Amino acid sequence: MLEREDLFYKQKNVFDILSDEELKACEEYARGYMRYLSDARTEREAVREAVELAKSAGFTEYVFGKQYSPGDKVYYVNRKKALFLAVFGRKPLSEGVNLAAAHVDSPRLDLKQVPMHEDSEIAFFKTHYYGGVKKYQWVAIPLELHGIVVKKDGQTADITVGRQEGEPRFCITDLLPHLGAEQMKKTMSEGISGENLRIVIGSRPDASQGDDRVKLAVLKILNEKYGISEEDFLSAELMAVPAFGVDDIGFDRSLIGGYGHDDRVCAYAELKAIIDTSAPEKTAVCLLVDKEEIGSEGVSGMQSRTFDRFMDDICRTGGADLYECYSKSFCLSADVCNAFDPTYPEVSDKRSNSKLNYGVGIMKFTGRGGKSGSSDASAEVVGRVRRMFSDNGVVWQLGELGKVDQGGGGTVAAYTANRDIDTIDAGVPVLSMHAPYEIVSKADCYMTYKAMLALYKEN
Ligand code: MN
Ligand code: MN
């Protein structure tokens, strides 16, 4: 008969378990992640930085049709916005692969295609928000601008302004409280409208005569610096993101504050894990995909056939059938979950919500209402994860996104599961998810990395 201690389900705080040596490894891991997050402000930059890290670890660009051997490390970039990495295993591909899938796009403010205008001698960029944002959080904070402009002649101008110290930044205004009485009566979703999310980009008029002299002066600066005119914005992809650093949070430095933890925190975990994996039993595959925040649609999202093309080529050159490989594969959909927030306890069922510092958060299902839109992993899959994590010293917890009928969300899990791949969500719990400045725990980041390492070791 089991004793009381073993009869109850008890969770453990990672800090009560980690040895001094592991605490050091945890801090070192966090430093590496913080550097990555600081450099990866957009999906393009997240892919670019990941490729740099992979190349310096010996990964080479995948060549379609080429036959690879166990231990070979390859990467494939899809349209500069998504990245697939693989380390070939000893077992044939007909036995499946171990797959981790994270996304590298984050909520932000995209510029409209005709973004520039002048109003009352102030020049603005108008925006169209991307992903689930609470609009009131994006006013009166410093913003930086990232992206590309494709000119008529096909040349591309890269634009990054505000990331480096000393560069100008941008800002959306908010109403002063003295005159905000009417605004404050509105609901939080109506208080700041989407059309009012316009960014201040200049105020000094050009010395010439005529209309829109401030806008003209800004256009002259842009033309001089990047060789572009207003029409070039039609074929531009520019986005404003928070101009915040990536910081230790708390006197004890146990947490990390920064923009874009969702989902670059899991992207980095699987990237670092596949870099640290050599000669696995089964082929290890790491996916960093785009467009999750708007439904995983499109050519760079998880629903894109680009993934199937890559996997099919790997399988064919390895003498395996793609569908057989899929059916024997296993996937951790590496995406963040919500951490229990004691300031807002009413939205969570405390017993089944992920908590800070309790390790990587597993979500058997996501979705909303009656689990609608979720792939809902089987008990067998959860059982497999329990065993895999306990065999490898991974501290983990099972979470649910808030109370029943409180709200909901989704991940890429459904899109790998739809392909006949057993899939379950596993990721870092986040406080203030989708805010311009999100918080995660270093201990949970480290455990998510260990979870990905364990996945790639599976045979
Ligand atoms: Mn996410
Ligand atoms: Mn998200």
Coordinates of C-alpha atoms and ligand atoms in Angstrom, one line a residue:
M1 CA 0.0 0.0 0.0
L2 CA 1.3 3.4 -0.9
E3 CA 1.9 5.9 1.8
R4 CA 0.2 9.3 2.0
E5 CA 3.2 11.0 0.4
D6 CA 2.9 8.9 -2.7
L7 CA -0.8 8.7 -2.9
F8 CA -1.3 12.5 -3.4
Y9 CA -0.2 14.2 -6.7
K10 CA 2.4 16.7 -5.6
Q11 CA 4.2 19.2 -7.7
K12 CA 7.7 20.5 -7.1
N13 CA 9.2 23.9 -7.4
V14 CA 12.3 23.7 -9.7
F15 CA 14.4 25.8 -7.2
D16 CA 13.8 23.1 -4.5
I17 CA 15.3 20.5 -6.8
L18 CA 18.1 22.0 -8.8
S19 CA 21.7 21.3 -7.6
D20 CA 24.2 24.1 -7.4
E21 CA 25.7 22.9 -10.6
E22 CA 22.4 22.8 -12.4
L23 CA 21.5 26.3 -11.1
K24 CA 24.7 27.5 -12.7
A25 CA 23.8 25.8 -16.0
C26 CA 20.3 27.3 -15.7
E27 CA 21.7 30.8 -15.4
E28 CA 24.1 30.3 -18.3
Y29 CA 21.3 29.0 -20.4
A30 CA 19.2 32.0 -19.5
R31 CA 22.0 34.4 -20.6
G32 CA 22.2 32.7 -24.0
Y33 CA 18.5 33.0 -24.4
M34 CA 18.4 36.7 -23.3
R35 CA 21.1 37.5 -26.0
Y36 CA 19.0 35.7 -28.6
L37 CA 15.8 37.4 -27.6
S38 CA 17.5 40.8 -27.7
D39 CA 18.6 40.3 -31.3
A40 CA 15.5 38.5 -32.5
R41 CA 12.8 41.2 -32.6
T42 CA 10.9 39.8 -35.7
E43 CA 10.4 36.4 -37.3
R44 CA 13.0 37.3 -40.0
E45 CA 15.5 38.3 -37.3
A46 CA 14.7 35.2 -35.2
V47 CA 15.4 33.0 -38.2
R48 CA 18.5 34.9 -39.2
E49 CA 20.0 34.7 -35.6
A50 CA 19.1 31.0 -35.4
V51 CA 20.8 30.3 -38.7
E52 CA 23.9 32.0 -37.4
L53 CA 23.9 29.9 -34.2
A54 CA 23.3 26.7 -36.2
K55 CA 26.0 27.4 -38.8
S56 CA 28.6 28.0 -36.1
A57 CA 27.6 24.7 -34.6
G58 CA 28.3 22.9 -37.9
F59 CA 24.9 22.9 -39.6
T60 CA 25.0 23.2 -43.4
E61 CA 22.3 24.3 -45.8
Y62 CA 20.1 21.4 -46.8
V63 CA 20.5 20.2 -50.4
F64 CA 17.4 18.6 -51.9
G65 CA 18.0 15.2 -53.3
K66 CA 21.3 14.7 -51.5
Q67 CA 21.7 11.6 -49.3
Y68 CA 22.7 12.3 -45.7
S69 CA 24.3 10.1 -43.1
P70 CA 23.7 9.7 -39.4
G71 CA 25.1 12.7 -37.5
D72 CA 24.8 15.1 -40.4
K73 CA 23.3 18.5 -39.4
V74 CA 21.3 20.5 -41.9
Y75 CA 19.0 23.6 -42.0
Y76 CA 16.5 24.9 -44.5
V77 CA 15.2 28.4 -44.6
N78 CA 11.7 29.0 -45.9
R79 CA 11.4 32.5 -47.4
K80 CA 13.5 34.1 -44.6
K81 CA 10.7 33.6 -42.1
A82 CA 10.7 30.0 -41.1
L83 CA 13.5 27.5 -40.4
F84 CA 13.7 23.7 -40.3
L85 CA 16.7 22.0 -38.8
A86 CA 17.5 18.3 -38.7
V87 CA 20.2 16.1 -37.2
F88 CA 20.1 12.7 -39.0
G89 CA 19.7 9.7 -36.7
R90 CA 21.0 6.1 -36.8
K91 CA 17.5 4.6 -37.3
P92 CA 15.9 4.7 -40.7
L93 CA 13.3 7.5 -41.4
S94 CA 10.6 4.8 -41.7
E95 CA 10.8 4.6 -37.9
G96 CA 9.8 8.3 -37.6
V97 CA 11.4 11.4 -36.4
N98 CA 11.4 13.3 -33.1
L99 CA 10.0 16.7 -33.9
A100 CA 9.7 20.0 -32.0
A101 CA 7.7 22.9 -33.4
A102 CA 7.8 26.5 -32.1
H103 CA 6.8 29.8 -33.7
V104 CA 8.9 32.9 -34.1
D105 CA 6.3 35.5 -34.9
S106 CA 5.0 37.6 -32.0
P107 CA 2.2 40.1 -31.6
R108 CA 3.2 43.6 -32.9
L109 CA 2.1 46.6 -34.9
D110 CA 2.5 46.2 -38.7
L111 CA 2.7 49.4 -40.7
K112 CA -0.2 49.9 -43.2
Q113 CA 0.7 49.8 -46.9
V114 CA 0.0 53.5 -47.2
P115 CA 1.2 54.4 -43.7
M116 CA 2.5 57.9 -43.9
H117 CA 0.5 61.0 -43.3
E118 CA 0.7 64.4 -41.7
D119 CA -1.9 65.7 -39.2
S120 CA -1.6 69.1 -37.6
E121 CA 2.1 69.4 -38.5
I122 CA 3.0 66.0 -36.9
A123 CA 4.0 63.1 -39.2
F124 CA 2.6 59.6 -38.5
F125 CA 2.8 56.0 -39.6
K126 CA -0.6 54.3 -39.4
T127 CA -0.5 50.7 -38.3
H128 CA -2.6 47.5 -38.5
Y129 CA -2.0 45.3 -35.4
Y130 CA -0.8 41.7 -35.9
G131 CA -2.0 38.9 -33.5
G132 CA -3.9 39.2 -30.3
V133 CA -3.0 42.6 -28.7
K134 CA -4.6 44.6 -25.9
K135 CA -4.4 47.9 -27.8
Y136 CA -4.1 50.1 -24.7
Q137 CA -0.8 48.4 -23.8
W138 CA 0.9 49.8 -27.0
V139 CA 0.5 53.5 -26.4
A140 CA 3.0 55.8 -24.6
I141 CA 5.8 53.2 -24.7
P142 CA 9.0 53.5 -26.8
L143 CA 8.8 51.6 -30.1
E144 CA 11.5 50.5 -32.6
L145 CA 11.0 49.8 -36.3
H146 CA 12.1 46.7 -38.1
G147 CA 11.6 45.3 -41.6
I148 CA 12.2 45.6 -45.3
V149 CA 11.2 47.7 -48.2
V150 CA 11.2 46.1 -51.6
K151 CA 11.7 48.9 -54.2
K152 CA 10.3 49.0 -57.7
D153 CA 13.6 47.8 -59.2
G154 CA 13.5 44.7 -56.9
Q155 CA 16.2 46.0 -54.6
T156 CA 15.6 45.6 -50.9
A157 CA 16.3 48.1 -48.2
D158 CA 16.6 46.7 -44.7
I159 CA 15.3 49.1 -42.1
T160 CA 16.1 48.8 -38.3
V161 CA 15.7 51.9 -36.3
G162 CA 15.7 52.2 -32.5
R163 CA 17.2 49.0 -31.4
Q164 CA 20.7 50.4 -30.8
E165 CA 21.3 52.9 -28.0
G166 CA 21.4 56.4 -29.4
E167 CA 19.1 55.7 -32.3
P168 CA 15.7 57.5 -32.4
R169 CA 12.6 55.7 -31.2
F170 CA 8.9 56.1 -32.0
C171 CA 5.8 56.4 -29.9
I172 CA 2.0 56.3 -30.0
T173 CA 0.3 59.0 -28.0
D174 CA -2.3 58.6 -25.3
L175 CA -4.7 61.2 -23.8
L176 CA -3.7 63.0 -20.7
P177 CA -5.8 62.0 -17.7
H178 CA -6.9 65.7 -17.2
L179 CA -8.9 65.4 -20.5
G180 CA -9.4 61.6 -20.4
A181 CA -12.7 61.4 -18.5
E182 CA -14.8 60.3 -21.5
Q183 CA -12.1 57.9 -22.7
M184 CA -11.9 56.3 -19.2
K185 CA -15.6 55.5 -19.3
K186 CA -15.1 53.3 -22.3
T187 CA -14.3 49.6 -22.1
M188 CA -10.6 48.7 -22.2
S189 CA -11.0 47.2 -25.7
E190 CA -12.7 50.5 -27.0
G191 CA -10.5 53.0 -25.1
I192 CA -7.8 52.9 -27.8
S193 CA -9.1 52.2 -31.3
G194 CA -7.1 50.3 -33.9
E195 CA -7.1 53.3 -36.2
N196 CA -5.7 55.5 -33.4
L197 CA -2.6 53.3 -33.2
R198 CA -0.6 55.7 -35.3
I199 CA 3.1 56.3 -34.6
V200 CA 4.7 59.7 -34.3
I201 CA 7.6 59.8 -36.7
G202 CA 8.5 63.5 -36.9
S203 CA 7.5 67.1 -36.3
R204 CA 10.0 69.4 -37.9
P205 CA 8.8 71.0 -41.2
D206 CA 10.9 71.2 -44.3
A207 CA 12.2 74.6 -45.2
S208 CA 10.3 74.7 -48.5
Q209 CA 6.7 76.0 -49.1
G210 CA 3.6 73.9 -49.6
D211 CA 1.5 71.3 -47.8
D212 CA 2.7 68.4 -45.6
R213 CA 6.1 69.9 -44.9
V214 CA 6.8 67.7 -41.9
K215 CA 6.0 64.5 -43.9
L216 CA 8.2 65.9 -46.7
A217 CA 11.1 66.4 -44.3
V218 CA 10.7 62.8 -43.1
L219 CA 10.5 61.5 -46.7
K220 CA 13.7 63.3 -47.5
I221 CA 15.5 61.6 -44.5
L222 CA 14.2 58.2 -45.6
N223 CA 15.2 58.9 -49.2
E224 CA 18.7 59.9 -48.2
K225 CA 19.2 56.9 -45.9
Y226 CA 17.4 54.1 -47.7
G227 CA 16.8 55.4 -51.3
I228 CA 13.0 55.1 -51.0
S229 CA 10.0 57.2 -51.7
E230 CA 6.5 57.1 -50.3
E231 CA 5.3 54.7 -53.1
D232 CA 7.8 52.1 -51.9
F233 CA 5.8 51.5 -48.7
L234 CA 3.3 49.7 -50.9
S235 CA 5.7 46.8 -51.1
A236 CA 7.2 47.0 -47.6
E237 CA 6.9 44.8 -44.5
L238 CA 7.7 47.1 -41.6
M239 CA 6.7 46.5 -38.0
A240 CA 6.9 48.4 -34.8
V241 CA 7.9 46.4 -31.7
P242 CA 8.5 47.6 -28.1
A243 CA 11.9 49.2 -27.7
F244 CA 12.5 47.4 -24.4
G245 CA 15.6 45.5 -23.3
V246 CA 15.7 41.9 -22.0
D247 CA 16.2 42.1 -18.3
D248 CA 16.5 40.1 -15.1
I249 CA 13.4 40.7 -13.1
G250 CA 13.3 40.6 -9.3
F251 CA 15.9 41.1 -6.6
D252 CA 16.7 37.4 -6.9
R253 CA 17.0 37.7 -10.7
S254 CA 14.9 34.5 -11.1
L255 CA 12.7 35.9 -13.9
I256 CA 13.3 37.4 -17.4
G257 CA 11.3 40.4 -18.7
G258 CA 11.3 41.1 -22.5
Y259 CA 9.3 41.4 -25.6
G260 CA 8.5 38.2 -27.7
H261 CA 8.9 35.4 -25.2
D262 CA 5.8 34.0 -27.0
D263 CA 7.2 32.0 -28.6
R264 CA 10.9 32.7 -29.1
V265 CA 11.5 31.3 -25.6
C266 CA 10.5 27.8 -26.9
A267 CA 12.1 28.4 -30.3
Y268 CA 15.4 29.0 -28.5
A269 CA 14.9 25.9 -26.3
E270 CA 14.5 23.6 -29.3
L271 CA 17.2 25.3 -31.3
K272 CA 19.7 25.0 -28.4
A273 CA 18.6 21.4 -27.8
I274 CA 19.1 20.4 -31.5
I275 CA 22.5 22.2 -31.6
D276 CA 23.5 20.1 -28.5
T277 CA 22.3 16.9 -30.0
S278 CA 24.7 14.7 -31.9
A279 CA 24.1 11.3 -33.5
P280 CA 20.6 10.7 -32.1
E281 CA 18.8 7.3 -32.5
K282 CA 16.0 8.8 -34.5
T283 CA 16.3 11.8 -36.7
A284 CA 15.8 15.1 -34.8
V285 CA 13.8 17.8 -36.4
C286 CA 13.4 21.4 -35.1
L287 CA 10.8 23.8 -36.7
L288 CA 10.7 27.5 -36.2
V289 CA 7.6 28.7 -38.1
D290 CA 5.8 31.9 -38.8
K291 CA 2.2 33.2 -38.7
E292 CA 1.1 31.2 -35.6
E293 CA -0.3 34.3 -34.1
I294 CA -2.7 34.7 -37.0
G295 CA -3.7 31.1 -37.5
S296 CA -0.6 29.4 -38.9
E297 CA -1.9 30.1 -42.4
G298 CA 0.2 31.0 -45.4
V299 CA 3.4 30.0 -47.1
S300 CA 5.6 30.4 -44.0
G301 CA 3.1 29.0 -41.4
M302 CA 2.8 25.5 -40.0
Q303 CA 0.0 24.6 -42.4
S304 CA 2.2 25.3 -45.4
R305 CA 3.2 22.3 -47.6
T306 CA 6.8 23.6 -47.4
F307 CA 7.2 21.4 -44.3
D308 CA 5.9 18.3 -46.2
R309 CA 8.2 19.0 -49.1
F310 CA 11.2 19.1 -46.8
M311 CA 10.2 16.0 -44.9
D312 CA 9.3 14.2 -48.1
D313 CA 12.7 14.9 -49.6
I314 CA 14.5 13.7 -46.4
C315 CA 12.4 10.5 -46.5
R316 CA 12.8 9.8 -50.2
T317 CA 16.5 10.2 -50.2
G318 CA 16.6 8.1 -47.1
G319 CA 14.5 5.4 -48.8
A320 CA 11.4 5.9 -46.6
D321 CA 7.8 6.8 -47.3
L322 CA 6.7 10.2 -45.9
Y323 CA 3.4 9.0 -44.5
E324 CA 5.0 6.0 -42.8
C325 CA 7.5 8.4 -41.3
Y326 CA 4.8 10.8 -40.1
S327 CA 2.8 8.0 -38.5
K328 CA 5.7 6.9 -36.4
S329 CA 6.9 10.4 -35.5
F330 CA 6.4 12.2 -32.2
C331 CA 6.0 16.0 -31.8
L332 CA 6.3 18.4 -29.0
S333 CA 4.4 21.5 -30.1
A334 CA 6.7 23.9 -28.2
D335 CA 4.6 26.9 -27.4
V336 CA 4.1 29.0 -24.2
C337 CA 1.2 28.6 -21.8
N338 CA -0.2 31.0 -19.3
A339 CA 1.3 31.1 -15.9
F340 CA -1.1 31.4 -12.9
D341 CA -1.2 35.1 -12.0
P342 CA -2.2 35.6 -8.3
T343 CA -3.2 39.2 -9.2
Y344 CA -6.0 37.7 -11.5
P345 CA -6.8 34.4 -9.8
E346 CA -10.4 34.5 -10.9
V347 CA -9.6 33.4 -14.5
S348 CA -7.8 30.2 -13.6
D349 CA -8.6 26.9 -12.0
K350 CA -5.6 27.0 -9.7
R351 CA -5.2 23.2 -9.5
S352 CA -4.9 22.8 -13.2
N353 CA -3.1 25.9 -14.3
S354 CA 0.7 26.1 -14.9
K355 CA 2.7 28.0 -12.3
L356 CA 5.9 29.9 -12.5
N357 CA 9.0 27.8 -11.5
Y358 CA 7.2 24.5 -11.7
G359 CA 8.8 23.5 -14.9
V360 CA 7.8 23.0 -18.5
G361 CA 4.1 23.2 -19.0
I362 CA 2.3 20.4 -20.8
M363 CA -1.1 21.1 -22.4
K364 CA -3.1 18.0 -23.3
F365 CA -5.5 20.3 -25.1
T366 CA -6.0 23.9 -25.9
G367 CA -8.9 25.4 -27.8
R368 CA -12.0 27.1 -26.3
G369 CA -15.4 26.1 -25.0
G370 CA -15.7 22.3 -25.2
K371 CA -12.0 22.0 -26.4
S372 CA -13.1 23.3 -29.8
G373 CA -10.2 23.8 -32.2
S374 CA -7.8 21.6 -30.2
S375 CA -6.1 18.4 -31.2
D376 CA -6.4 17.0 -27.7
A377 CA -3.5 14.6 -27.2
S378 CA -4.3 11.0 -26.1
A379 CA -3.7 9.5 -22.7
E380 CA -1.0 7.3 -24.4
V381 CA 0.8 10.4 -25.6
V382 CA 0.7 12.1 -22.1
G383 CA 1.9 8.8 -20.7
R384 CA 4.8 8.7 -23.1
V385 CA 5.8 12.3 -22.1
R386 CA 5.6 11.4 -18.4
R387 CA 8.0 8.6 -18.9
M388 CA 10.3 10.5 -21.2
F389 CA 10.5 13.5 -18.7
S390 CA 11.0 11.4 -15.6
D391 CA 13.7 9.4 -17.3
N392 CA 15.6 12.6 -18.1
G393 CA 15.2 14.7 -14.9
V394 CA 12.8 17.2 -16.6
V395 CA 10.5 19.0 -14.1
W396 CA 7.1 19.5 -15.7
Q397 CA 3.5 20.3 -14.9
L398 CA 0.2 19.8 -16.6
G399 CA -1.7 23.0 -17.4
E400 CA -4.9 24.3 -18.8
L401 CA -5.5 27.7 -20.4
G402 CA -7.7 29.3 -17.7
K403 CA -11.1 28.1 -16.3
V404 CA -13.6 26.2 -18.5
D405 CA -15.4 28.8 -20.7
Q406 CA -13.1 31.6 -19.6
G407 CA -11.5 32.0 -23.0
G408 CA -9.0 30.0 -25.0
G409 CA -6.3 29.8 -27.6
G410 CA -4.5 27.5 -30.0
T411 CA -1.0 26.4 -31.1
V412 CA 0.5 24.6 -34.1
A413 CA -0.2 21.3 -32.4
A414 CA -3.4 20.6 -34.4
Y415 CA -1.5 21.1 -37.7
T416 CA 1.2 18.5 -36.9
A417 CA -1.4 16.1 -35.4
N418 CA -3.6 16.5 -38.6
R419 CA -0.6 15.1 -40.4
D420 CA -0.8 11.8 -38.5
I421 CA 2.0 12.8 -36.1
D422 CA 1.4 12.2 -32.3
T423 CA 1.6 15.7 -30.8
I424 CA 1.3 17.4 -27.5
D425 CA 1.9 21.0 -26.4
A426 CA 4.9 21.7 -24.1
G427 CA 6.3 25.1 -23.3
V428 CA 7.2 27.8 -20.9
P429 CA 4.5 29.4 -18.6
V430 CA 4.3 33.2 -19.2
L431 CA 3.0 36.1 -17.2
S432 CA 1.5 39.0 -19.1
M433 CA 1.4 36.9 -22.3
H434 CA 1.1 39.0 -25.5
A435 CA 1.9 42.2 -23.6
P436 CA 4.8 44.4 -24.9
Y437 CA 6.8 43.1 -22.0
E438 CA 6.3 39.5 -20.9
I439 CA 7.7 37.6 -18.0
V440 CA 9.1 34.0 -17.8
S441 CA 11.0 32.1 -15.2
K442 CA 14.6 31.1 -15.8
A443 CA 14.0 27.7 -14.2
D444 CA 11.1 27.0 -16.6
C445 CA 13.1 28.1 -19.6
Y446 CA 15.9 25.7 -18.5
M447 CA 13.4 22.8 -18.0
T448 CA 11.9 23.4 -21.4
Y449 CA 15.4 23.1 -22.9
K450 CA 15.9 19.9 -21.0
A451 CA 12.5 18.7 -22.3
M452 CA 13.6 19.3 -25.9
L453 CA 16.9 17.5 -25.2
A454 CA 15.0 14.5 -23.8
L455 CA 12.7 14.5 -26.9
Y456 CA 15.7 14.4 -29.3
K457 CA 17.2 11.5 -27.3
E458 CA 14.1 9.3 -27.6
N459 CA 14.5 6.1 -29.6
Ligands
MN1 MN 2.5 31.1 -28.9
MN2 MN 0.7 33.8 -28.8

